[in-house]
Coordinates of C-alpha atoms in Angstrom, one line a residue:
M1 CA 1.0 -14.2 6.2
S2 CA 1.0 -14.5 10.0
D3 CA -1.6 -13.1 12.2
E4 CA 1.2 -11.7 14.4
K5 CA 2.4 -9.5 11.5
L6 CA -1.1 -8.4 10.6
E7 CA -1.8 -7.3 14.2
K8 CA 1.6 -5.5 14.3
L9 CA 0.7 -3.6 11.2
K10 CA -2.7 -2.8 12.5
E11 CA -1.1 -1.4 15.7
I12 CA 1.4 0.6 13.6
I13 CA -1.4 2.1 11.5
N14 CA -3.6 3.0 14.5
N15 CA -0.7 4.6 16.4
S16 CA 0.7 6.6 13.4
K17 CA 0.4 10.4 13.4
Y18 CA 1.6 11.0 9.9
L19 CA 1.3 8.0 7.6
V20 CA 2.3 8.0 4.0
F21 CA 1.8 5.3 1.4
F22 CA 4.2 4.7 -1.5
G23 CA 2.8 2.3 -4.1
G24 CA 3.5 0.6 -7.4
A25 CA 1.9 -1.6 -10.0
G26 CA 1.1 -4.4 -7.5
V27 CA -1.6 -2.1 -6.0
S28 CA -3.6 -2.2 -9.2
T29 CA -3.0 -5.7 -10.5
E30 CA -5.7 -6.9 -8.2
S31 CA -8.1 -4.7 -10.1
G32 CA -7.1 -6.3 -13.4
V33 CA -4.5 -3.8 -14.5
P34 CA -1.4 -5.5 -15.9
D35 CA 2.0 -4.8 -14.5
F36 CA 5.2 -4.5 -16.4
R37 CA 8.0 -6.6 -14.9
S38 CA 6.3 -9.9 -13.7
V39 CA 6.4 -13.1 -15.7
D40 CA 3.2 -12.2 -17.5
G41 CA 3.9 -8.4 -17.5
L42 CA 4.0 -6.2 -20.5
Y43 CA 7.8 -6.3 -20.7
N44 CA 7.7 -10.0 -21.2
Q45 CA 5.2 -10.0 -24.0
K46 CA 6.1 -9.9 -27.7
Y47 CA 5.4 -6.9 -29.9
D48 CA 6.9 -5.4 -33.1
Y49 CA 8.9 -3.2 -30.8
P50 CA 10.0 -3.7 -27.1
P51 CA 7.5 -1.9 -24.7
E52 CA 10.4 0.1 -23.3
T53 CA 11.0 1.5 -26.8
I54 CA 7.3 2.1 -27.5
L55 CA 6.9 4.0 -24.2
S56 CA 9.7 6.4 -24.9
H57 CA 9.5 10.1 -25.9
T58 CA 11.5 9.5 -29.0
F59 CA 9.1 6.7 -30.2
F60 CA 6.1 8.9 -29.4
M61 CA 7.5 11.7 -31.5
R62 CA 8.6 9.5 -34.4
K63 CA 6.0 6.8 -34.6
T64 CA 3.0 8.4 -32.9
E65 CA 0.4 6.1 -34.6
E66 CA 2.3 2.9 -33.4
F67 CA 2.5 4.4 -29.9
Y68 CA -1.2 5.0 -29.7
K69 CA -2.0 1.4 -31.0
F70 CA 0.0 0.0 -28.1
Y71 CA -1.2 2.6 -25.6
R72 CA -4.9 2.0 -26.3
D73 CA -4.5 -1.7 -26.4
K74 CA -2.4 -2.2 -23.2
L75 CA -2.6 0.9 -21.0
L76 CA -6.2 2.0 -21.3
I77 CA -7.9 -0.7 -19.3
H78 CA -11.7 -0.5 -19.3
N79 CA -14.2 -1.3 -16.5
I80 CA -11.6 -1.4 -13.7
E81 CA -12.6 -0.7 -10.2
P82 CA -10.6 0.1 -7.0
N83 CA -9.8 -3.0 -4.9
K84 CA -9.4 -3.4 -1.2
A85 CA -6.0 -1.7 -1.2
H86 CA -7.3 1.5 -2.8
L87 CA -10.5 1.5 -0.6
S88 CA -8.5 0.9 2.6
L89 CA -6.1 3.8 1.8
A90 CA -9.1 6.1 1.1
K91 CA -10.6 5.1 4.4
M92 CA -7.3 5.8 6.3
E93 CA -7.3 9.3 4.7
K94 CA -10.9 9.9 5.7
L95 CA -10.0 8.9 9.3
G96 CA -7.1 11.4 9.3
I97 CA -4.4 8.7 9.6
L98 CA -3.1 8.8 6.0
K99 CA -1.7 12.1 4.9
A100 CA -0.7 11.2 1.3
V101 CA -0.5 8.5 -1.4
V102 CA 2.5 8.6 -3.6
T103 CA 1.9 6.3 -6.6
Q104 CA 3.8 5.2 -9.6
N105 CA 0.5 4.1 -11.2
I106 CA -1.3 6.1 -14.0
D107 CA -4.8 4.5 -13.7
G108 CA -6.5 7.0 -11.4
L109 CA -7.9 4.2 -9.1
H110 CA -6.8 5.9 -5.9
Q111 CA -9.0 9.0 -6.8
K112 CA -11.8 6.7 -7.9
A113 CA -11.7 5.1 -4.4
G114 CA -12.0 8.5 -2.8
S115 CA -8.4 9.5 -2.0
K116 CA -7.7 13.2 -2.3
A117 CA -4.0 13.7 -1.5
V118 CA -2.5 11.6 -4.4
Y119 CA 0.9 12.3 -5.9
E120 CA 1.0 10.6 -9.3
L121 CA 4.7 10.4 -10.1
H122 CA 4.2 9.0 -13.6
G123 CA 1.2 11.1 -14.5
S124 CA -2.3 9.9 -15.4
V125 CA -4.2 8.4 -18.4
H126 CA -7.1 10.7 -17.4
R127 CA -5.2 13.8 -18.3
N128 CA -4.1 14.6 -21.9
Y129 CA -2.9 17.8 -23.4
C130 CA -2.3 19.4 -26.8
M131 CA 1.4 19.7 -27.5
K132 CA 0.8 22.8 -29.5
C133 CA -1.6 25.0 -27.5
G134 CA -1.5 23.3 -24.1
K135 CA -5.3 22.7 -23.9
F136 CA -6.2 19.7 -21.6
Y137 CA -8.5 16.9 -22.6
D138 CA -10.1 14.0 -20.7
L139 CA -9.6 10.3 -21.4
E140 CA -12.6 10.2 -23.7
Q141 CA -11.0 12.4 -26.2
V142 CA -8.1 9.9 -26.6
E143 CA -10.3 6.9 -26.6
N144 CA -12.9 8.1 -29.1
N145 CA -10.8 10.1 -31.5
E146 CA -8.9 9.1 -34.6
L147 CA -5.8 6.9 -34.2
V148 CA -3.7 10.0 -33.4
P149 CA -5.9 12.4 -31.4
R150 CA -5.6 16.0 -32.4
C151 CA -6.7 19.3 -30.8
K152 CA -9.0 21.8 -32.6
C153 CA -5.8 23.8 -33.2
G154 CA -4.3 20.9 -35.1
G155 CA -1.8 19.9 -32.5
I156 CA -1.2 16.3 -31.4
I157 CA -2.8 15.4 -28.1
K158 CA -0.3 13.6 -25.8
P159 CA -1.2 11.6 -22.6
D160 CA 0.0 13.3 -19.5
V161 CA 2.1 10.3 -18.5
V162 CA 5.8 10.2 -18.0
L163 CA 7.5 8.3 -20.8
Y164 CA 11.1 7.1 -20.9
E165 CA 13.5 9.9 -21.6
E166 CA 11.1 12.4 -19.8
G167 CA 11.6 13.8 -16.3
L168 CA 9.2 13.7 -13.5
D169 CA 7.0 16.7 -12.7
D170 CA 8.9 18.9 -10.2
K171 CA 5.9 20.0 -8.3
T172 CA 4.6 16.4 -7.8
V173 CA 8.1 15.2 -6.8
T174 CA 8.5 18.1 -4.3
G175 CA 5.1 17.4 -2.7
A176 CA 5.8 13.7 -2.5
I177 CA 9.2 14.2 -0.9
N178 CA 7.8 16.7 1.7
H179 CA 5.2 14.1 2.8
I180 CA 7.7 11.2 2.9
A181 CA 10.2 13.3 4.9
N182 CA 7.5 14.3 7.5
A183 CA 6.1 10.8 7.9
D184 CA 6.4 8.8 11.1
T185 CA 5.2 5.7 9.1
L186 CA 5.9 4.9 5.5
I187 CA 4.1 1.9 4.0
I188 CA 5.6 0.7 0.7
G189 CA 3.3 -1.6 -1.3
G190 CA 3.1 -3.4 -4.5
T191 CA 6.4 -2.3 -5.9
S192 CA 9.7 -4.0 -6.7
L193 CA 11.5 -0.7 -6.1
A194 CA 13.2 -1.1 -9.4
V195 CA 12.0 2.0 -11.1
Y196 CA 14.1 5.1 -10.7
P197 CA 14.0 8.0 -9.9
A198 CA 10.6 7.2 -8.3
A199 CA 12.0 4.5 -6.0
G200 CA 14.7 6.8 -4.8
L201 CA 12.2 9.0 -3.1
I202 CA 11.9 6.6 -0.1
R203 CA 15.4 7.6 1.0
Y204 CA 13.9 10.8 2.3
F205 CA 12.0 8.8 5.0
N206 CA 13.4 9.3 8.5
G207 CA 10.5 8.2 10.5
K208 CA 9.9 5.3 12.9
N209 CA 8.1 2.6 11.0
L210 CA 9.1 1.5 7.5
V211 CA 6.7 -1.2 6.3
L212 CA 6.9 -3.2 3.1
I213 CA 4.0 -5.2 1.7
N214 CA 4.9 -7.0 -1.5
K215 CA 4.4 -10.6 -2.9
Q216 CA 8.1 -10.8 -3.8
K217 CA 11.2 -9.8 -1.9
T218 CA 12.8 -6.4 -2.7
P219 CA 16.2 -4.8 -2.1
M220 CA 14.7 -2.8 0.8
D221 CA 13.4 -5.7 2.9
E222 CA 16.4 -5.8 5.3
N223 CA 15.9 -2.1 6.0
C224 CA 12.3 -2.4 7.0
S225 CA 10.8 -2.7 10.5
L226 CA 8.0 -4.9 9.1
V227 CA 7.9 -7.0 5.9
I228 CA 4.7 -8.8 4.7
N229 CA 5.0 -10.9 1.6
D230 CA 1.3 -11.2 0.6
S231 CA -1.5 -9.5 -1.4
I232 CA -1.6 -5.9 -0.5
G233 CA -5.4 -5.8 -0.9
K234 CA -5.8 -8.6 1.5
V235 CA -3.4 -7.1 4.1
L236 CA -4.7 -3.5 4.0
G237 CA -8.3 -4.8 3.8
Y238 CA -7.8 -6.8 7.0
C239 CA -6.3 -3.8 8.8
M240 CA -9.1 -1.5 7.8
D241 CA -12.0 -4.0 8.0
I242 CA -12.8 -3.9 4.4

């Protein structure tokens, strides 16, 4: 990571009128949240069923108990705190620079850091609802309940996360697109840009500065005005003095 690139990013951030951040799993790995596609990611670990199968709507409906075993074991990570990336973005929002965070993560760490305008494309582990009556429950209800949590009405409680075979929430997608389309700067961070339809939203960006911060190269690198291959927490932390 060159000082020249860091200073250029700092300048871009300070001169932006409408900055939007689009982030993926790499934003939270520095907080101890496992990602999916890296060498040590969930998709490269061995289970009775492939994680892609377990995290599907069909599997949830047919083998709910098995789903919850995996979900509690691998997706409900305890004692995690926001890292420098989350804290830097919250600081940018407080200063009026950052207008929105669009995230593929479901851990709620952006809100825990203090961000308010957060569009969670894949939902959140902190929201859960009864599939029968629609009543919402917090994370505690899923953690401390029987293996398959149930509502008082008898219905199964489902995490409000987007599983394979399920569509993204229209309102969330529309809000994210509006912000990306209006942005003069879009910072993409901690994502391989391999997950669609979420990754496809960046095509709505028509602004001046397209910045990509990721440890590995992505298919979008050649289209960016600035690419930094390093830790997103370190990079944003430097820019915001955190």
